[in-house]
Amino acid sequence: MNVLVVGGAGYIGSHTTYELIRAGHEVVVLDNLSTGSHKSIHPQAHFEWGDIRRKGDITRVLKAQAQAGKPIDVAMHFAAKLIVPESVTQPLAYYENNVEGLRCMLEALIECGVQNIVFSSTAAVYGEPKAPECREGDPTEPINPYGETKLACEKMIKWAAAAHGLNYCILRYFNVAGADASLQIGLDKDQLTHLVPLIMQAALGLRDKLSIFGADYPTPDGTCIRDYIHVTDLAQAHVLGAAYILNNNTNVLANLGSGTGFSVKQVVDAALELFDVPFEYAPRRPGDPAKLIANIDHAKTVLGWEPQHGLQSILKSDYDFRQKLNKSSEV
């Protein structure tokens, strides 16, 4: 496959690029580097600067690939804003980037004859689930603007696919964490908001303490329950999903998680078995549901995918990556 990875300089996009290249595929990365880093792009990937909100940036790359005799087979979308609390305070920015950006991307794909798209969605589309596990057919009732924009994108893809004969693979992520085994890439951002890297920063002394937001949720220990998936497992699912829709000329919607729920306190306790992690409890954050766990049977059955990494592997890989970053900054 020749794959266009839009947002390939970011956390999940860069890991997916690594897995695509390891599987023998060719990759073109398009990114505006607003949150991603050029150093996270695989050295064998071809990089083009571009903004998803400008259709001309995407068509330029697609046409250039076609003219070079290497037309894009599948396009992958990783170029979304994704911080839940920020989406509550900046909803219009999220609609502008996430929804309008995807509209521009779809127009470019249709104009240039690219029929396959893999889209990164989120468990946030489920809102406050009623069942113990989220299944793909469950009601979608987001409780924050981030989830609303992702759901709007899912619907846009489905309508565009019906009108223009596109094939899509929509993957709903649960909590993604960890780093590539090479430690060349990981979650490398100045402003971190996700639990696992925040734990590691506290363990490495890069922040005074970890804040656990909310201890009064309707869960056994009062903290939020989430499903944590290693970023490498997630990236490998994208490779399988792209090949599936390309080879079968069909569509798929699937959850990606571990299928197991851990409370925030349980994750902290697991980290405490490996490192010293100072922490404190803080008030709830707006827009956080109490519990999100994936049912991943569909991804297993359709894509032949199975997560290989557990919670300890996630924690250890992120710690090792962050420790490497810290040492590099001290040189």
Short mmCIF file of C-alpha atoms in Angstrom, two decimals:
data_model
loop_
_atom_site.label_atom_id
_atom_site.label_comp_id
_atom_site.label_asym_id
_atom_site.label_seq_id
_atom_site.Cartn_x
_atom_site.Cartn_y
_atom_site.Cartn_z
CA MET A 1 0.00 0.00 0.00
CA ASN A 2 0.94 3.62 -0.51
CA VAL A 3 -0.59 5.43 2.46
CA LEU A 4 -1.16 9.13 3.17
CA VAL A 5 -0.98 9.75 6.91
CA VAL A 6 -2.53 13.14 7.70
CA GLY A 7 -1.27 14.14 11.14
CA GLY A 8 1.61 11.68 10.92
CA ALA A 9 3.94 13.81 13.03
CA GLY A 10 1.70 13.42 16.07
CA TYR A 11 1.63 10.72 18.73
CA ILE A 12 -0.63 8.09 17.18
CA GLY A 13 0.08 9.09 13.59
CA SER A 14 3.83 8.64 14.05
CA HIS A 15 3.43 5.22 15.66
CA THR A 16 1.12 4.12 12.85
CA THR A 17 3.68 5.33 10.31
CA TYR A 18 6.34 3.19 12.01
CA GLU A 19 4.07 0.12 11.89
CA LEU A 20 3.14 0.73 8.25
CA ILE A 21 6.79 0.93 7.24
CA ARG A 22 7.66 -2.15 9.32
CA ALA A 23 4.93 -3.99 7.40
CA GLY A 24 6.55 -3.00 4.10
CA HIS A 25 4.24 -0.18 3.03
CA GLU A 26 5.15 3.26 1.67
CA VAL A 27 4.07 6.33 3.63
CA VAL A 28 3.59 10.01 2.86
CA VAL A 29 3.09 12.16 5.97
CA LEU A 30 1.18 15.44 5.74
CA ASP A 31 1.25 17.59 8.88
CA ASN A 32 1.29 21.28 9.81
CA LEU A 33 3.50 20.53 12.84
CA SER A 34 1.23 22.59 15.12
CA THR A 35 1.24 19.84 17.75
CA GLY A 36 3.36 17.15 16.10
CA SER A 37 7.14 17.08 15.75
CA HIS A 38 9.26 16.58 12.66
CA LYS A 39 11.61 14.34 14.66
CA SER A 40 8.74 11.89 15.24
CA ILE A 41 8.37 11.18 11.51
CA HIS A 42 9.94 7.91 10.40
CA PRO A 43 13.08 8.61 8.33
CA GLN A 44 11.75 6.42 5.50
CA ALA A 45 8.47 8.34 5.26
CA HIS A 46 8.13 11.19 2.77
CA PHE A 47 7.09 14.40 4.57
CA GLU A 48 4.97 17.20 3.13
CA TRP A 49 3.97 20.23 5.16
CA GLY A 50 0.26 20.89 4.91
CA ASP A 51 -2.86 21.85 6.85
CA ILE A 52 -5.92 19.60 6.77
CA ARG A 53 -8.17 22.67 6.72
CA ARG A 54 -6.77 23.65 3.31
CA LYS A 55 -8.00 21.28 0.63
CA GLY A 56 -5.32 22.49 -1.76
CA ASP A 57 -2.57 21.20 0.53
CA ILE A 58 -4.04 17.71 0.37
CA THR A 59 -4.83 17.68 -3.35
CA ARG A 60 -1.31 18.90 -4.09
CA VAL A 61 0.16 15.84 -2.38
CA LEU A 62 -2.36 13.40 -3.85
CA LYS A 63 -1.81 14.68 -7.41
CA ALA A 64 1.96 14.67 -7.01
CA GLN A 65 1.88 11.03 -5.90
CA ALA A 66 -0.33 10.06 -8.83
CA GLN A 67 1.91 11.87 -11.31
CA ALA A 68 4.94 10.08 -9.88
CA GLY A 69 3.25 6.73 -10.53
CA LYS A 70 2.63 6.10 -6.84
CA PRO A 71 -1.05 6.94 -6.29
CA ILE A 72 -2.30 6.91 -2.73
CA ASP A 73 -4.26 3.75 -1.91
CA VAL A 74 -5.45 4.67 1.58
CA ALA A 75 -5.59 7.95 3.51
CA MET A 76 -5.46 7.99 7.30
CA HIS A 77 -6.78 10.82 9.47
CA PHE A 78 -4.99 11.72 12.73
CA ALA A 79 -5.23 15.51 12.54
CA ALA A 80 -7.80 16.26 15.25
CA LYS A 81 -7.79 18.35 18.39
CA LEU A 82 -8.43 15.90 21.23
CA ILE A 83 -8.25 17.41 24.72
CA VAL A 84 -11.65 17.06 26.40
CA PRO A 85 -11.45 19.95 28.93
CA GLU A 86 -10.10 22.27 26.22
CA SER A 87 -12.98 21.33 23.94
CA VAL A 88 -15.42 22.45 26.67
CA THR A 89 -13.86 25.92 26.79
CA GLN A 90 -13.03 26.18 23.06
CA PRO A 91 -15.84 24.33 21.24
CA LEU A 92 -15.69 26.43 18.07
CA ALA A 93 -11.99 25.70 17.61
CA TYR A 94 -12.77 21.99 17.83
CA TYR A 95 -15.54 22.18 15.25
CA GLU A 96 -13.34 24.26 12.94
CA ASN A 97 -10.37 21.90 13.07
CA ASN A 98 -12.03 18.52 13.48
CA VAL A 99 -15.18 18.81 11.38
CA GLU A 100 -14.17 21.38 8.77
CA GLY A 101 -10.74 19.75 8.49
CA LEU A 102 -12.26 16.39 7.69
CA ARG A 103 -14.66 17.95 5.17
CA CYS A 104 -11.70 19.43 3.30
CA MET A 105 -9.87 16.11 3.41
CA LEU A 106 -12.86 14.18 2.06
CA GLU A 107 -13.33 16.66 -0.77
CA ALA A 108 -9.68 16.26 -1.71
CA LEU A 109 -9.86 12.46 -1.63
CA ILE A 110 -13.00 12.41 -3.78
CA GLU A 111 -11.55 14.92 -6.27
CA CYS A 112 -8.37 12.86 -6.63
CA GLY A 113 -10.03 9.46 -6.78
CA VAL A 114 -8.78 8.06 -3.47
CA GLN A 115 -11.47 5.67 -2.26
CA ASN A 116 -10.20 4.42 1.10
CA ILE A 117 -10.03 6.30 4.40
CA VAL A 118 -9.10 5.21 7.93
CA PHE A 119 -10.47 7.59 10.54
CA SER A 120 -9.41 7.93 14.16
CA SER A 121 -12.51 8.29 16.28
CA THR A 122 -12.97 8.01 20.03
CA ALA A 123 -14.82 6.35 22.88
CA ALA A 124 -16.04 9.85 23.76
CA VAL A 125 -18.83 9.36 21.19
CA TYR A 126 -20.54 7.01 23.69
CA GLY A 127 -20.89 9.68 26.39
CA GLU A 128 -22.02 8.06 29.65
CA PRO A 129 -22.52 4.39 28.68
CA LYS A 130 -25.40 2.50 30.25
CA ALA A 131 -23.83 -0.96 29.80
CA PRO A 132 -20.61 -2.29 31.46
CA GLU A 133 -18.86 -2.33 28.08
CA CYS A 134 -19.21 -0.15 24.99
CA ARG A 135 -20.25 -1.96 21.81
CA GLU A 136 -20.22 -0.40 18.37
CA GLY A 137 -24.03 -0.47 18.12
CA ASP A 138 -24.59 1.26 21.47
CA PRO A 139 -26.21 4.72 21.61
CA THR A 140 -23.86 7.60 20.81
CA GLU A 141 -24.58 10.51 23.16
CA PRO A 142 -21.39 12.57 23.68
CA ILE A 143 -21.15 14.77 26.76
CA ASN A 144 -18.40 17.09 25.51
CA PRO A 145 -17.63 19.01 22.29
CA TYR A 146 -14.68 16.75 21.47
CA GLY A 147 -16.94 13.71 21.34
CA GLU A 148 -19.59 15.64 19.42
CA THR A 149 -17.11 16.66 16.73
CA LYS A 150 -15.86 13.11 16.32
CA LEU A 151 -19.41 11.80 16.02
CA ALA A 152 -20.18 14.47 13.41
CA CYS A 153 -17.08 13.31 11.51
CA GLU A 154 -18.20 9.69 11.62
CA LYS A 155 -21.56 10.65 10.16
CA MET A 156 -19.94 12.81 7.48
CA ILE A 157 -17.74 9.91 6.40
CA LYS A 158 -20.71 7.55 6.18
CA TRP A 159 -22.77 9.97 4.09
CA ALA A 160 -19.81 10.77 1.82
CA ALA A 161 -19.08 7.06 1.43
CA ALA A 162 -22.67 6.38 0.38
CA ALA A 163 -22.63 9.25 -2.13
CA HIS A 164 -19.17 8.74 -3.61
CA GLY A 165 -18.37 5.03 -3.22
CA LEU A 166 -15.71 5.43 -0.53
CA ASN A 167 -14.57 2.63 1.75
CA TYR A 168 -13.99 3.57 5.38
CA CYS A 169 -12.50 2.10 8.53
CA ILE A 170 -13.60 4.05 11.61
CA LEU A 171 -11.71 3.12 14.78
CA ARG A 172 -12.99 4.30 18.15
CA TYR A 173 -10.03 4.64 20.51
CA PHE A 174 -10.17 4.21 24.21
CA ASN A 175 -7.24 5.49 26.37
CA VAL A 176 -4.01 5.27 24.38
CA ALA A 177 -0.64 5.29 26.13
CA GLY A 178 2.88 3.88 25.98
CA ALA A 179 5.77 4.29 23.56
CA ASP A 180 7.36 2.43 20.67
CA ALA A 181 9.80 -0.33 21.70
CA SER A 182 12.61 1.53 19.92
CA LEU A 183 12.00 4.53 22.24
CA GLN A 184 12.50 6.72 19.16
CA ILE A 185 8.93 7.98 19.46
CA GLY A 186 6.35 8.38 22.21
CA LEU A 187 4.05 11.04 23.60
CA ASP A 188 6.39 14.04 23.47
CA LYS A 189 4.43 17.19 24.27
CA ASP A 190 5.00 20.19 26.51
CA GLN A 191 1.44 20.21 27.81
CA LEU A 192 0.42 16.70 28.82
CA THR A 193 -3.15 15.93 29.88
CA HIS A 194 -3.30 12.11 29.78
CA LEU A 195 -2.93 10.01 32.91
CA VAL A 196 -0.01 7.70 32.10
CA PRO A 197 2.53 10.36 30.98
CA LEU A 198 1.47 12.57 33.90
CA ILE A 199 2.20 9.68 36.26
CA MET A 200 5.63 9.26 34.68
CA GLN A 201 6.43 12.94 34.96
CA ALA A 202 5.66 12.74 38.68
CA ALA A 203 7.77 9.58 38.98
CA LEU A 204 10.71 11.29 37.26
CA GLY A 205 10.41 14.46 39.35
CA LEU A 206 9.38 16.56 36.34
CA ARG A 207 6.25 17.69 38.21
CA ASP A 208 5.69 17.99 41.95
CA LYS A 209 2.81 15.55 42.07
CA LEU A 210 0.06 13.88 40.08
CA SER A 211 -3.49 15.19 40.43
CA ILE A 212 -6.29 12.63 40.41
CA PHE A 213 -9.33 14.52 39.17
CA GLY A 214 -12.37 13.38 41.11
CA ALA A 215 -12.75 10.80 43.90
CA ASP A 216 -16.54 10.82 44.06
CA TYR A 217 -17.53 9.05 40.83
CA PRO A 218 -19.98 6.10 41.04
CA THR A 219 -17.14 3.54 40.85
CA PRO A 220 -15.71 1.17 43.49
CA ASP A 221 -12.90 3.54 44.54
CA GLY A 222 -14.52 6.81 43.41
CA THR A 223 -12.10 7.47 40.54
CA CYS A 224 -12.84 7.24 36.79
CA ILE A 225 -12.54 3.85 35.11
CA ARG A 226 -10.90 3.69 31.69
CA ASP A 227 -9.67 1.12 29.18
CA TYR A 228 -5.96 1.55 28.41
CA ILE A 229 -4.46 0.36 25.11
CA HIS A 230 -0.80 0.39 24.12
CA VAL A 231 -0.14 2.76 21.22
CA THR A 232 1.69 0.03 19.28
CA ASP A 233 -1.34 -2.28 19.48
CA LEU A 234 -3.48 0.62 18.30
CA ALA A 235 -1.14 1.42 15.40
CA GLN A 236 -1.07 -2.19 14.24
CA ALA A 237 -4.87 -2.20 14.13
CA HIS A 238 -4.71 0.69 11.64
CA VAL A 239 -2.44 -1.30 9.33
CA LEU A 240 -4.88 -4.22 9.44
CA GLY A 241 -7.88 -1.92 8.97
CA ALA A 242 -6.39 -0.21 5.93
CA ALA A 243 -5.57 -3.52 4.27
CA TYR A 244 -9.04 -4.87 5.10
CA ILE A 245 -11.04 -2.13 3.42
CA LEU A 246 -8.64 -1.95 0.46
CA ASN A 247 -8.72 -5.69 -0.21
CA ASN A 248 -12.40 -6.26 0.51
CA ASN A 249 -13.91 -3.04 -0.88
CA THR A 250 -16.00 -2.64 2.26
CA ASN A 251 -16.45 -0.65 5.48
CA VAL A 252 -15.75 -1.35 9.13
CA LEU A 253 -16.43 0.40 12.45
CA ALA A 254 -14.63 -1.02 15.48
CA ASN A 255 -13.62 -0.23 19.05
CA LEU A 256 -9.95 -0.38 19.94
CA GLY A 257 -9.04 -0.94 23.57
CA SER A 258 -7.79 -3.70 25.81
CA GLY A 259 -11.27 -4.84 26.82
CA THR A 260 -10.31 -4.35 30.47
CA GLY A 261 -11.13 -1.42 32.75
CA PHE A 262 -8.83 0.12 35.34
CA SER A 263 -9.67 2.98 37.67
CA VAL A 264 -7.32 5.94 37.87
CA LYS A 265 -6.33 4.80 41.37
CA GLN A 266 -5.62 1.28 40.10
CA VAL A 267 -3.32 2.66 37.41
CA VAL A 268 -1.53 4.77 40.01
CA ASP A 269 -1.20 1.73 42.28
CA ALA A 270 0.25 -0.29 39.38
CA ALA A 271 2.78 2.48 38.76
CA LEU A 272 3.65 2.56 42.46
CA GLU A 273 4.81 -1.05 42.13
CA LEU A 274 7.47 0.21 39.73
CA PHE A 275 8.20 3.82 40.80
CA ASP A 276 7.56 6.37 43.51
CA VAL A 277 4.64 8.55 42.39
CA PRO A 278 3.55 11.46 44.61
CA PHE A 279 -0.14 12.25 44.06
CA GLU A 280 -3.12 14.16 45.42
CA TYR A 281 -6.85 14.25 44.78
CA ALA A 282 -8.35 17.24 42.98
CA PRO A 283 -11.87 18.27 41.87
CA ARG A 284 -13.47 16.65 38.84
CA ARG A 285 -12.71 17.97 35.36
CA PRO A 286 -15.64 19.03 33.17
CA GLY A 287 -16.71 16.53 30.53
CA ASP A 288 -15.23 13.37 32.08
CA PRO A 289 -17.58 10.34 32.14
CA ALA A 290 -17.29 7.92 35.06
CA LYS A 291 -16.60 4.75 33.10
CA LEU A 292 -15.48 3.80 29.57
CA ILE A 293 -14.52 0.21 28.71
CA ALA A 294 -14.35 -1.26 25.21
CA ASN A 295 -15.86 -4.43 23.90
CA ILE A 296 -13.29 -5.36 21.24
CA ASP A 297 -14.84 -8.54 19.85
CA HIS A 298 -15.60 -6.92 16.48
CA ALA A 299 -12.00 -5.79 15.89
CA LYS A 300 -10.77 -9.26 16.81
CA THR A 301 -13.23 -11.02 14.50
CA VAL A 302 -13.13 -8.74 11.46
CA LEU A 303 -9.54 -7.48 11.50
CA GLY A 304 -7.88 -10.47 13.11
CA TRP A 305 -6.42 -8.08 15.67
CA GLU A 306 -5.44 -8.87 19.24
CA PRO A 307 -3.78 -6.46 21.73
CA GLN A 308 -0.39 -7.75 22.86
CA HIS A 309 0.56 -5.33 25.65
CA GLY A 310 -0.83 -5.08 29.18
CA LEU A 311 -0.92 -2.20 31.65
CA GLN A 312 2.58 -2.85 33.04
CA SER A 313 4.02 -2.77 29.52
CA ILE A 314 2.25 0.52 28.85
CA LEU A 315 3.59 2.07 32.04
CA LYS A 316 7.15 0.79 31.61
CA SER A 317 7.47 1.87 27.97
CA ASP A 318 6.20 5.37 28.69
CA TYR A 319 8.54 5.67 31.67
CA ASP A 320 11.55 4.53 29.61
CA PHE A 321 10.69 6.96 26.80
CA ARG A 322 10.19 9.87 29.19
CA GLN A 323 13.40 9.03 31.02
CA LYS A 324 15.25 9.05 27.69
CA LEU A 325 13.74 12.46 26.85
CA ASN A 326 14.77 13.80 30.22
CA LYS A 327 18.35 12.60 29.83
CA SER A 328 18.54 14.07 26.32
CA SER A 329 17.40 17.46 27.59
CA GLU A 330 20.09 17.42 30.27
CA VAL A 331 22.93 16.89 27.75
#
